mmCIF file of C-alpha atoms in Angstrom:
data_model
loop_
_atom_site.group_PDB
_atom_site.id
_atom_site.type_symbol
_atom_site.label_atom_id
_atom_site.label_comp_id
_atom_site.label_asym_id
_atom_site.label_seq_id
_atom_site.Cartn_x
_atom_site.Cartn_y
_atom_site.Cartn_z
ATOM 1 C CA MET A 783 31.428 -99.809 33.842
ATOM 2 C CA THR A 784 29.334 -99.586 30.711
ATOM 3 C CA PRO A 785 26.018 -97.785 31.177
ATOM 4 C CA GLY A 786 22.857 -99.103 29.669
ATOM 5 C CA ASP A 787 23.142 -102.867 29.983
ATOM 6 C CA PRO A 788 19.764 -104.413 30.847
ATOM 7 C CA ALA A 789 19.817 -106.236 34.151
ATOM 8 C CA ALA A 790 16.257 -107.417 34.631
ATOM 9 C CA THR A 791 16.280 -110.249 32.070
ATOM 10 C CA PRO A 792 16.026 -114.034 32.514
ATOM 11 C CA ALA A 793 19.793 -114.381 31.929
ATOM 12 C CA SER A 794 20.682 -111.833 34.618
ATOM 13 C CA PRO A 795 22.473 -113.020 37.764
ATOM 14 C CA ALA A 796 20.530 -113.269 41.004
ATOM 15 C CA PRO A 797 20.332 -109.872 42.724
ATOM 16 C CA LEU A 798 22.908 -109.172 45.392
ATOM 17 C CA VAL A 799 20.579 -106.630 47.011
ATOM 18 C CA GLU A 800 16.813 -106.889 46.683
ATOM 19 C CA VAL A 801 14.371 -104.454 48.263
ATOM 20 C CA THR A 802 10.624 -105.116 48.231
ATOM 21 C CA ASP A 803 7.936 -102.562 49.134
ATOM 22 C CA LEU A 804 10.317 -100.821 51.532
ATOM 23 C CA ARG A 805 8.933 -98.041 53.711
ATOM 24 C CA LYS A 806 10.590 -95.692 56.164
ATOM 25 C CA HIS A 807 8.210 -93.341 57.967
ATOM 26 C CA PHE A 808 9.257 -90.888 60.654
ATOM 27 C CA PRO A 809 6.676 -89.997 63.323
ATOM 28 C CA VAL A 810 5.747 -86.342 63.809
ATOM 29 C CA ARG A 811 4.978 -85.494 67.422
ATOM 30 C CA GLY A 812 3.081 -82.516 68.780
ATOM 31 C CA GLY A 813 1.054 -81.229 71.684
ATOM 32 C CA VAL A 814 1.778 -81.238 75.396
ATOM 33 C CA PHE A 815 2.133 -85.028 75.585
ATOM 34 C CA ARG A 816 4.189 -85.305 72.395
ATOM 35 C CA ARG A 817 1.721 -87.666 70.779
ATOM 36 C CA VAL A 818 2.211 -88.846 67.208
ATOM 37 C CA VAL A 819 0.186 -86.481 65.031
ATOM 38 C CA GLY A 820 1.456 -87.521 61.620
ATOM 39 C CA GLN A 821 4.046 -89.399 59.583
ATOM 40 C CA ILE A 822 6.773 -88.200 57.236
ATOM 41 C CA LYS A 823 6.817 -90.793 54.475
ATOM 42 C CA ALA A 824 10.476 -90.481 53.495
ATOM 43 C CA VAL A 825 10.497 -93.823 51.661
ATOM 44 C CA ASP A 826 7.086 -95.084 50.634
ATOM 45 C CA GLY A 827 6.896 -98.510 49.011
ATOM 46 C CA VAL A 828 10.136 -98.780 47.022
ATOM 47 C CA SER A 829 11.117 -102.008 45.261
ATOM 48 C CA LEU A 830 14.422 -102.432 43.420
ATOM 49 C CA ALA A 831 17.330 -104.824 42.914
ATOM 50 C CA VAL A 832 21.078 -104.450 42.389
ATOM 51 C CA ALA A 833 22.994 -107.235 40.663
ATOM 52 C CA PRO A 834 26.588 -108.168 41.565
ATOM 53 C CA GLY A 835 29.069 -105.770 39.980
ATOM 54 C CA GLN A 836 26.312 -103.395 38.858
ATOM 55 C CA THR A 837 25.849 -99.703 39.635
ATOM 56 C CA LEU A 838 22.291 -98.552 40.217
ATOM 57 C CA GLY A 839 22.124 -94.755 40.077
ATOM 58 C CA LEU A 840 19.431 -93.093 42.173
ATOM 59 C CA VAL A 841 18.396 -89.570 41.231
ATOM 60 C CA GLY A 842 15.770 -87.050 42.297
ATOM 61 C CA GLU A 843 15.296 -83.636 43.845
ATOM 62 C CA SER A 844 16.522 -82.867 47.350
ATOM 63 C CA GLY A 845 14.229 -84.340 49.989
ATOM 64 C CA CYS A 846 12.827 -87.106 47.781
ATOM 65 C CA GLY A 847 14.141 -89.868 50.084
ATOM 66 C CA LYS A 848 17.281 -91.031 48.242
ATOM 67 C CA SER A 849 19.653 -90.882 51.213
ATOM 68 C CA THR A 850 17.065 -92.343 53.586
ATOM 69 C CA LEU A 851 16.580 -95.268 51.210
ATOM 70 C CA GLY A 852 20.328 -95.932 51.106
ATOM 71 C CA ARG A 853 20.696 -95.764 54.891
ATOM 72 C CA THR A 854 17.672 -98.018 55.390
ATOM 73 C CA ILE A 855 19.023 -100.647 52.993
ATOM 74 C CA LEU A 856 22.232 -100.703 55.061
ATOM 75 C CA ARG A 857 20.109 -100.982 58.236
ATOM 76 C CA LEU A 858 21.612 -97.743 59.579
ATOM 77 C CA GLN A 859 17.943 -96.818 59.986
ATOM 78 C CA GLU A 860 15.241 -99.320 60.840
ATOM 79 C CA PRO A 861 12.628 -99.889 58.102
ATOM 80 C CA THR A 862 8.975 -99.285 58.928
ATOM 81 C CA SER A 863 7.870 -102.165 56.685
ATOM 82 C CA GLY A 864 8.916 -104.121 53.621
ATOM 83 C CA SER A 865 11.877 -106.439 53.169
ATOM 84 C CA ILE A 866 15.609 -106.189 52.457
ATOM 85 C CA ARG A 867 17.529 -109.175 51.137
ATOM 86 C CA PHE A 868 21.300 -109.299 50.821
ATOM 87 C CA ALA A 869 23.044 -112.196 49.075
ATOM 88 C CA GLY A 870 19.827 -114.199 49.348
ATOM 89 C CA ASP A 871 19.345 -113.629 53.102
ATOM 90 C CA ASP A 872 16.519 -111.582 54.602
ATOM 91 C CA ILE A 873 18.241 -108.991 56.802
ATOM 92 C CA THR A 874 15.164 -106.839 57.508
ATOM 93 C CA HIS A 875 14.759 -107.775 61.141
ATOM 94 C CA LEU A 876 18.215 -109.014 62.124
ATOM 95 C CA THR A 877 19.568 -107.797 65.447
ATOM 96 C CA ARG A 878 22.639 -105.584 65.698
ATOM 97 C CA GLN A 879 24.748 -108.611 66.619
ATOM 98 C CA GLN A 880 23.368 -110.650 63.723
ATOM 99 C CA MET A 881 24.078 -107.767 61.325
ATOM 100 C CA LEU A 882 27.716 -107.422 62.404
ATOM 101 C CA PRO A 883 29.249 -110.071 60.082
ATOM 102 C CA ARG A 884 27.135 -108.808 57.167
ATOM 103 C CA ARG A 885 28.364 -105.256 57.648
ATOM 104 C CA GLN A 886 31.749 -106.437 56.410
ATOM 105 C CA ARG A 887 30.122 -106.864 52.989
ATOM 106 C CA MET A 888 27.987 -103.683 53.069
ATOM 107 C CA GLN A 889 29.698 -100.306 53.347
ATOM 108 C CA ALA A 890 29.033 -96.612 52.705
ATOM 109 C CA VAL A 891 30.791 -93.566 51.291
ATOM 110 C CA PHE A 892 29.209 -90.413 52.664
ATOM 111 C CA GLN A 893 28.542 -87.010 51.125
ATOM 112 C CA ASP A 894 30.652 -84.807 53.377
ATOM 113 C CA PRO A 895 34.292 -85.938 53.121
ATOM 114 C CA TYR A 896 35.207 -83.884 56.198
ATOM 115 C CA GLY A 897 32.232 -84.492 58.491
ATOM 116 C CA SER A 898 32.441 -88.263 57.965
ATOM 117 C CA LEU A 899 36.047 -88.413 59.227
ATOM 118 C CA SER A 900 37.039 -87.967 62.860
ATOM 119 C CA PRO A 901 39.337 -84.918 63.216
ATOM 120 C CA ARG A 902 41.085 -86.655 66.145
ATOM 121 C CA ARG A 903 42.134 -89.726 64.159
ATOM 122 C CA THR A 904 44.971 -90.006 61.706
ATOM 123 C CA VAL A 905 44.280 -91.379 58.259
ATOM 124 C CA ALA A 906 45.840 -94.707 59.257
ATOM 125 C CA GLN A 907 43.596 -94.976 62.333
ATOM 126 C CA THR A 908 40.512 -94.088 60.269
ATOM 127 C CA VAL A 909 41.193 -96.624 57.513
ATOM 128 C CA ARG A 910 42.210 -99.313 60.015
ATOM 129 C CA GLU A 911 39.116 -98.878 62.203
ATOM 130 C CA PRO A 912 36.909 -101.417 60.317
ATOM 131 C CA LEU A 913 39.741 -103.974 60.562
ATOM 132 C CA ASP A 914 40.048 -103.308 64.299
ATOM 133 C CA VAL A 915 36.290 -103.551 64.922
ATOM 134 C CA HIS A 916 35.988 -106.861 63.078
ATOM 135 C CA ARG A 917 39.348 -108.135 64.383
ATOM 136 C CA VAL A 918 40.714 -108.922 60.953
ATOM 137 C CA GLY A 919 44.345 -110.137 60.959
ATOM 138 C CA THR A 920 47.216 -109.229 63.225
ATOM 139 C CA THR A 921 48.382 -105.685 63.938
ATOM 140 C CA ALA A 922 51.129 -106.005 61.327
ATOM 141 C CA GLU A 923 48.655 -107.340 58.749
ATOM 142 C CA ARG A 924 46.249 -104.478 59.463
ATOM 143 C CA ASN A 925 48.983 -101.883 59.020
ATOM 144 C CA ALA A 926 50.044 -103.511 55.761
ATOM 145 C CA ARG A 927 46.426 -103.490 54.614
ATOM 146 C CA VAL A 928 46.150 -99.760 55.364
ATOM 147 C CA ALA A 929 49.259 -99.036 53.273
ATOM 148 C CA GLU A 930 47.822 -101.130 50.430
ATOM 149 C CA LEU A 931 44.479 -99.303 50.540
ATOM 150 C CA LEU A 932 46.055 -95.847 50.545
ATOM 151 C CA ASP A 933 48.085 -96.791 47.490
ATOM 152 C CA GLU A 934 44.973 -98.171 45.787
ATOM 153 C CA VAL A 935 43.060 -94.893 46.165
ATOM 154 C CA GLY A 936 46.025 -92.768 45.083
ATOM 155 C CA LEU A 937 47.367 -91.457 48.400
ATOM 156 C CA SER A 938 51.039 -91.482 49.349
ATOM 157 C CA PRO A 939 52.367 -93.524 52.307
ATOM 158 C CA GLN A 940 53.114 -90.230 54.103
ATOM 159 C CA ALA A 941 49.366 -89.573 54.297
ATOM 160 C CA ALA A 942 48.950 -92.297 56.933
ATOM 161 C CA ASP A 943 50.133 -90.146 59.843
ATOM 162 C CA ARG A 944 48.320 -86.968 58.858
ATOM 163 C CA TYR A 945 44.898 -85.685 59.989
ATOM 164 C CA PRO A 946 41.810 -84.892 57.859
ATOM 165 C CA HIS A 947 42.227 -81.095 58.094
ATOM 166 C CA GLU A 948 45.572 -81.401 56.306
ATOM 167 C CA PHE A 949 43.940 -82.696 53.102
ATOM 168 C CA SER A 950 41.854 -81.259 50.298
ATOM 169 C CA GLY A 951 38.235 -82.327 49.825
ATOM 170 C CA GLY A 952 39.127 -84.815 47.102
ATOM 171 C CA GLN A 953 41.874 -86.370 49.206
ATOM 172 C CA ARG A 954 39.523 -86.678 52.189
ATOM 173 C CA GLN A 955 36.978 -88.456 50.005
ATOM 174 C CA ARG A 956 39.726 -90.870 48.918
ATOM 175 C CA VAL A 957 40.296 -91.621 52.607
ATOM 176 C CA GLY A 958 36.578 -92.327 52.967
ATOM 177 C CA ILE A 959 36.673 -94.669 49.973
ATOM 178 C CA ALA A 960 39.733 -96.467 51.383
ATOM 179 C CA ARG A 961 37.894 -96.993 54.674
ATOM 180 C CA ALA A 962 34.857 -98.384 52.824
ATOM 181 C CA LEU A 963 37.117 -100.826 50.914
ATOM 182 C CA ALA A 964 38.988 -102.091 53.982
ATOM 183 C CA LEU A 965 36.833 -105.192 54.503
ATOM 184 C CA ASN A 966 36.459 -106.089 50.800
ATOM 185 C CA PRO A 967 32.740 -105.267 50.589
ATOM 186 C CA ARG A 968 30.449 -106.610 47.909
ATOM 187 C CA PHE A 969 28.046 -103.649 48.082
ATOM 188 C CA ILE A 970 28.644 -99.927 48.691
ATOM 189 C CA VAL A 971 26.107 -97.135 49.084
ATOM 190 C CA ALA A 972 27.772 -93.992 47.715
ATOM 191 C CA ASP A 973 25.643 -91.104 48.971
ATOM 192 C CA GLU A 974 26.403 -87.958 46.924
ATOM 193 C CA PRO A 975 30.141 -88.791 47.094
ATOM 194 C CA VAL A 976 31.246 -85.967 44.773
ATOM 195 C CA SER A 977 28.652 -83.234 45.353
ATOM 196 C CA ALA A 978 30.864 -81.374 47.853
ATOM 197 C CA LEU A 979 33.927 -81.451 45.561
ATOM 198 C CA ASP A 980 35.202 -79.089 42.875
ATOM 199 C CA VAL A 981 34.296 -80.120 39.339
ATOM 200 C CA SER A 982 37.919 -80.921 38.451
ATOM 201 C CA VAL A 983 38.187 -83.198 41.487
ATOM 202 C CA GLN A 984 34.809 -84.842 40.852
ATOM 203 C CA SER A 985 36.063 -86.548 37.686
ATOM 204 C CA GLN A 986 39.082 -87.958 39.521
ATOM 205 C CA VAL A 987 36.936 -89.476 42.265
ATOM 206 C CA LEU A 988 34.380 -90.812 39.763
ATOM 207 C CA ASN A 989 37.136 -92.442 37.711
ATOM 208 C CA LEU A 990 38.546 -93.952 40.905
ATOM 209 C CA ILE A 991 35.131 -95.428 41.796
ATOM 210 C CA ALA A 992 34.714 -96.759 38.232
ATOM 211 C CA ARG A 993 38.138 -98.400 38.331
ATOM 212 C CA LEU A 994 37.522 -99.989 41.713
ATOM 213 C CA GLN A 995 34.203 -101.405 40.559
ATOM 214 C CA ARG A 996 35.744 -102.761 37.385
ATOM 215 C CA GLU A 997 38.646 -104.406 39.222
ATOM 216 C CA ARG A 998 36.764 -105.616 42.298
ATOM 217 C CA GLY A 999 33.269 -106.264 40.919
ATOM 218 C CA ILE A 1000 31.608 -104.247 43.683
ATOM 219 C CA ALA A 1001 27.896 -103.430 43.407
ATOM 220 C CA PHE A 1002 27.053 -99.756 44.000
ATOM 221 C CA LEU A 1003 23.946 -97.823 44.893
ATOM 222 C CA PHE A 1004 25.119 -94.410 43.666
ATOM 223 C CA ILE A 1005 22.969 -91.546 44.961
ATOM 224 C CA SER A 1006 23.168 -88.134 43.315
ATOM 225 C CA HIS A 1007 21.052 -85.180 42.228
ATOM 226 C CA ASP A 1008 23.397 -84.602 39.273
ATOM 227 C CA LEU A 1009 22.188 -86.460 36.180
ATOM 228 C CA ALA A 1010 25.483 -85.941 34.348
ATOM 229 C CA VAL A 1011 27.268 -87.784 37.164
ATOM 230 C CA ILE A 1012 24.598 -90.487 37.273
ATOM 231 C CA GLN A 1013 24.891 -91.062 33.523
ATOM 232 C CA HIS A 1014 28.672 -91.416 33.783
ATOM 233 C CA VAL A 1015 28.710 -94.119 36.452
ATOM 234 C CA SER A 1016 25.420 -96.050 36.223
ATOM 235 C CA ASP A 1017 24.354 -99.252 34.526
ATOM 236 C CA ARG A 1018 20.732 -98.675 35.557
ATOM 237 C CA ILE A 1019 18.994 -95.596 36.919
ATOM 238 C CA GLY A 1020 16.117 -95.210 39.358
ATOM 239 C CA VAL A 1021 14.218 -91.920 39.605
ATOM 240 C CA MET A 1022 12.595 -91.009 42.939
ATOM 241 C CA TYR A 1023 9.888 -88.463 43.690
ATOM 242 C CA VAL A 1024 8.424 -87.825 47.164
ATOM 243 C CA GLY A 1025 9.527 -91.174 48.560
ATOM 244 C CA LYS A 1026 8.450 -93.275 45.578
ATOM 245 C CA LEU A 1027 10.315 -94.817 42.661
ATOM 246 C CA VAL A 1028 8.678 -93.454 39.500
ATOM 247 C CA GLU A 1029 10.975 -94.899 36.836
ATOM 248 C CA LEU A 1030 13.666 -97.586 36.602
ATOM 249 C CA ALA A 1031 15.577 -98.264 33.389
ATOM 250 C CA PRO A 1032 18.964 -99.008 31.813
ATOM 251 C CA ALA A 1033 20.954 -95.768 31.755
ATOM 252 C CA ALA A 1034 21.205 -95.506 27.969
ATOM 253 C CA ALA A 1035 17.492 -96.196 27.483
ATOM 254 C CA LEU A 1036 16.449 -93.666 30.112
ATOM 255 C CA PHE A 1037 18.531 -90.871 28.601
ATOM 256 C CA ARG A 1038 17.442 -91.793 25.083
ATOM 257 C CA GLN A 1039 13.717 -92.077 25.831
ATOM 258 C CA PRO A 1040 12.473 -91.131 29.313
ATOM 259 C CA LEU A 1041 8.951 -92.375 29.999
ATOM 260 C CA HIS A 1042 7.816 -90.570 33.143
ATOM 261 C CA PRO A 1043 7.015 -86.829 32.798
ATOM 262 C CA TYR A 1044 9.136 -86.128 35.880
ATOM 263 C CA THR A 1045 12.131 -87.871 34.300
ATOM 264 C CA GLU A 1046 11.568 -85.837 31.140
ATOM 265 C CA ALA A 1047 11.655 -82.639 33.173
ATOM 266 C CA LEU A 1048 14.859 -83.659 34.954
ATOM 267 C CA LEU A 1049 16.612 -84.562 31.708
ATOM 268 C CA SER A 1050 15.505 -81.343 30.028
ATOM 269 C CA ALA A 1051 17.548 -79.422 32.613
ATOM 270 C CA VAL A 1052 20.800 -81.208 31.675
ATOM 271 C CA PRO A 1053 22.985 -78.945 29.488
ATOM 272 C CA GLN A 1054 23.202 -80.235 25.904
ATOM 273 C CA VAL A 1055 26.351 -80.031 23.785
ATOM 274 C CA GLU A 1056 24.506 -80.552 20.511
ATOM 275 C CA ALA A 1057 22.298 -77.860 19.013
ATOM 276 C CA GLY A 1058 18.577 -78.575 19.028
ATOM 277 C CA GLY A 1059 18.610 -80.606 22.252
ATOM 278 C CA ARG A 1060 15.660 -81.246 24.530
ATOM 279 C CA LYS A 1061 13.235 -78.404 25.104
ATOM 280 C CA ARG A 1062 13.448 -77.133 28.664
ATOM 281 C CA ILE A 1063 10.472 -78.230 30.769
ATOM 282 C CA VAL A 1064 9.801 -75.868 33.666
ATOM 283 C CA LEU A 1065 7.685 -77.455 36.390
ATOM 284 C CA SER A 1066 5.199 -75.232 38.176
ATOM 285 C CA GLY A 1067 4.407 -75.408 41.876
ATOM 286 C CA ASP A 1068 6.408 -76.838 44.748
ATOM 287 C CA VAL A 1069 7.413 -80.377 45.628
ATOM 288 C CA PRO A 1070 4.675 -81.854 47.882
ATOM 289 C CA SER A 1071 5.471 -82.482 51.531
ATOM 290 C CA PRO A 1072 6.251 -86.130 52.384
ATOM 291 C CA ARG A 1073 4.165 -85.549 55.527
ATOM 292 C CA ASN A 1074 1.059 -84.788 53.496
ATOM 293 C CA PRO A 1075 1.505 -86.079 49.923
ATOM 294 C CA PRO A 1076 -1.375 -85.495 47.491
ATOM 295 C CA PRO A 1077 -3.798 -88.328 46.674
ATOM 296 C CA GLY A 1078 -3.242 -90.324 43.522
ATOM 297 C CA CYS A 1079 0.031 -89.797 41.687
ATOM 298 C CA PRO A 1080 2.292 -87.600 43.855
ATOM 299 C CA PHE A 1081 3.512 -85.792 40.723
ATOM 300 C CA HIS A 1082 0.088 -84.827 39.379
ATOM 301 C CA THR A 1083 0.170 -81.379 41.053
ATOM 302 C CA ARG A 1084 3.112 -80.389 38.809
ATOM 303 C CA CYS A 1085 2.656 -82.690 35.825
ATOM 304 C CA PRO A 1086 1.894 -81.045 32.449
ATOM 305 C CA LYS A 1087 0.290 -84.317 31.257
ATOM 306 C CA ALA A 1088 -1.920 -85.025 34.303
ATOM 307 C CA MET A 1089 -5.290 -86.697 33.667
ATOM 308 C CA ASP A 1090 -8.340 -87.076 35.908
ATOM 309 C CA GLN A 1091 -7.298 -90.525 37.120
ATOM 310 C CA CYS A 1092 -3.892 -89.170 38.165
ATOM 311 C CA ARG A 1093 -5.626 -87.171 40.903
ATOM 312 C CA THR A 1094 -7.224 -90.199 42.551
ATOM 313 C CA LEU A 1095 -5.379 -93.415 41.592
ATOM 314 C CA VAL A 1096 -1.822 -94.201 42.680
ATOM 315 C CA PRO A 1097 0.091 -95.550 39.646
ATOM 316 C CA VAL A 1098 1.883 -98.872 40.055
ATOM 317 C CA LEU A 1099 5.502 -99.372 38.980
ATOM 318 C CA ARG A 1100 5.258 -101.788 36.053
ATOM 319 C CA SER A 1101 6.977 -102.718 32.809
ATOM 320 C CA PRO A 1102 5.228 -101.071 29.832
ATOM 321 C CA GLU A 1103 7.077 -103.326 27.394
ATOM 322 C CA GLY A 1104 6.444 -106.516 29.356
ATOM 323 C CA ASP A 1105 10.075 -107.687 29.287
ATOM 324 C CA GLY A 1106 11.083 -106.294 32.689
ATOM 325 C CA SER A 1107 13.974 -104.271 31.268
ATOM 326 C CA ARG A 1108 12.436 -101.032 32.517
ATOM 327 C CA ALA A 1109 9.516 -99.925 34.656
ATOM 328 C CA VAL A 1110 7.486 -96.758 35.128
ATOM 329 C CA ALA A 1111 4.775 -95.642 37.541
ATOM 330 C CA CYS A 1112 2.543 -93.504 35.335
ATOM 331 C CA HIS A 1113 -1.061 -93.705 34.061
ATOM 332 C CA LEU A 1114 0.170 -92.781 30.582
ATOM 333 C CA TYR A 1115 1.309 -96.424 30.332
ATOM 334 C CA PRO A 1116 -1.638 -98.615 31.365
#
């Protein structure tokens, strides 16, 4: 997976996943009668696309809405508004029954490799569960498929009859990846899949994901707060801040020349091997609450380049170069 290849060009393939103006708001209730007294705008008007075989990295501070966006795209949470298209079909309002066949092509790898696995199920039962739910093949074929998947993610055949507590964190995450691969998905949301692992194990899991994408052509939405990880695995990168997408660009272009001041601040915190790297940008103030975001640009309360219009006008995500290869939501680029 080679980072930095432009995807939003006329020659690009049709998106496998396309999200338009997606919103996910959670009601806040209070008072004696538990009336709705506010909304937490976890995802607030996000538009993006993921091409077949491409990895879109999604980065931002904790609480910016990354995980909620991923779960909403998979319809694990119902969107408040906007649209979600998968393989050309609008899946925004499909019923649970209508979603069932599509779930075979949309899977997830979760952050906690222990909490996402049932302690009462063996590895074989866990990996076989998607095959059982969707009634794929005979019992013998399912068992053979489990053995094949365990081998593919680097686990021995003896692992099949063991339980999650008998494995290390990296091994448990391999079980989670095997389960996600069981139905040959076309799209996987990987939500912080290595953040709970030791650094030495992280590289093994990342290389495994890279190999699987290269061999299978799976599209990934890879969510992480670690820019070094995002740079390693992503073709394109989206940067989120308080529920909004503030920048979207090919990975190489974003690391070479970030446009949004928030992206600049994030990249300045990445350790540099070379002398004379980026100057550290320390942001003042706290991240605004998604329940009560500031007017105008949500970043203007911390932005060292804020102008008067930033305090009143919400910037629109647009391409400053006009070719669609990258986009930024900032008044510095009218």
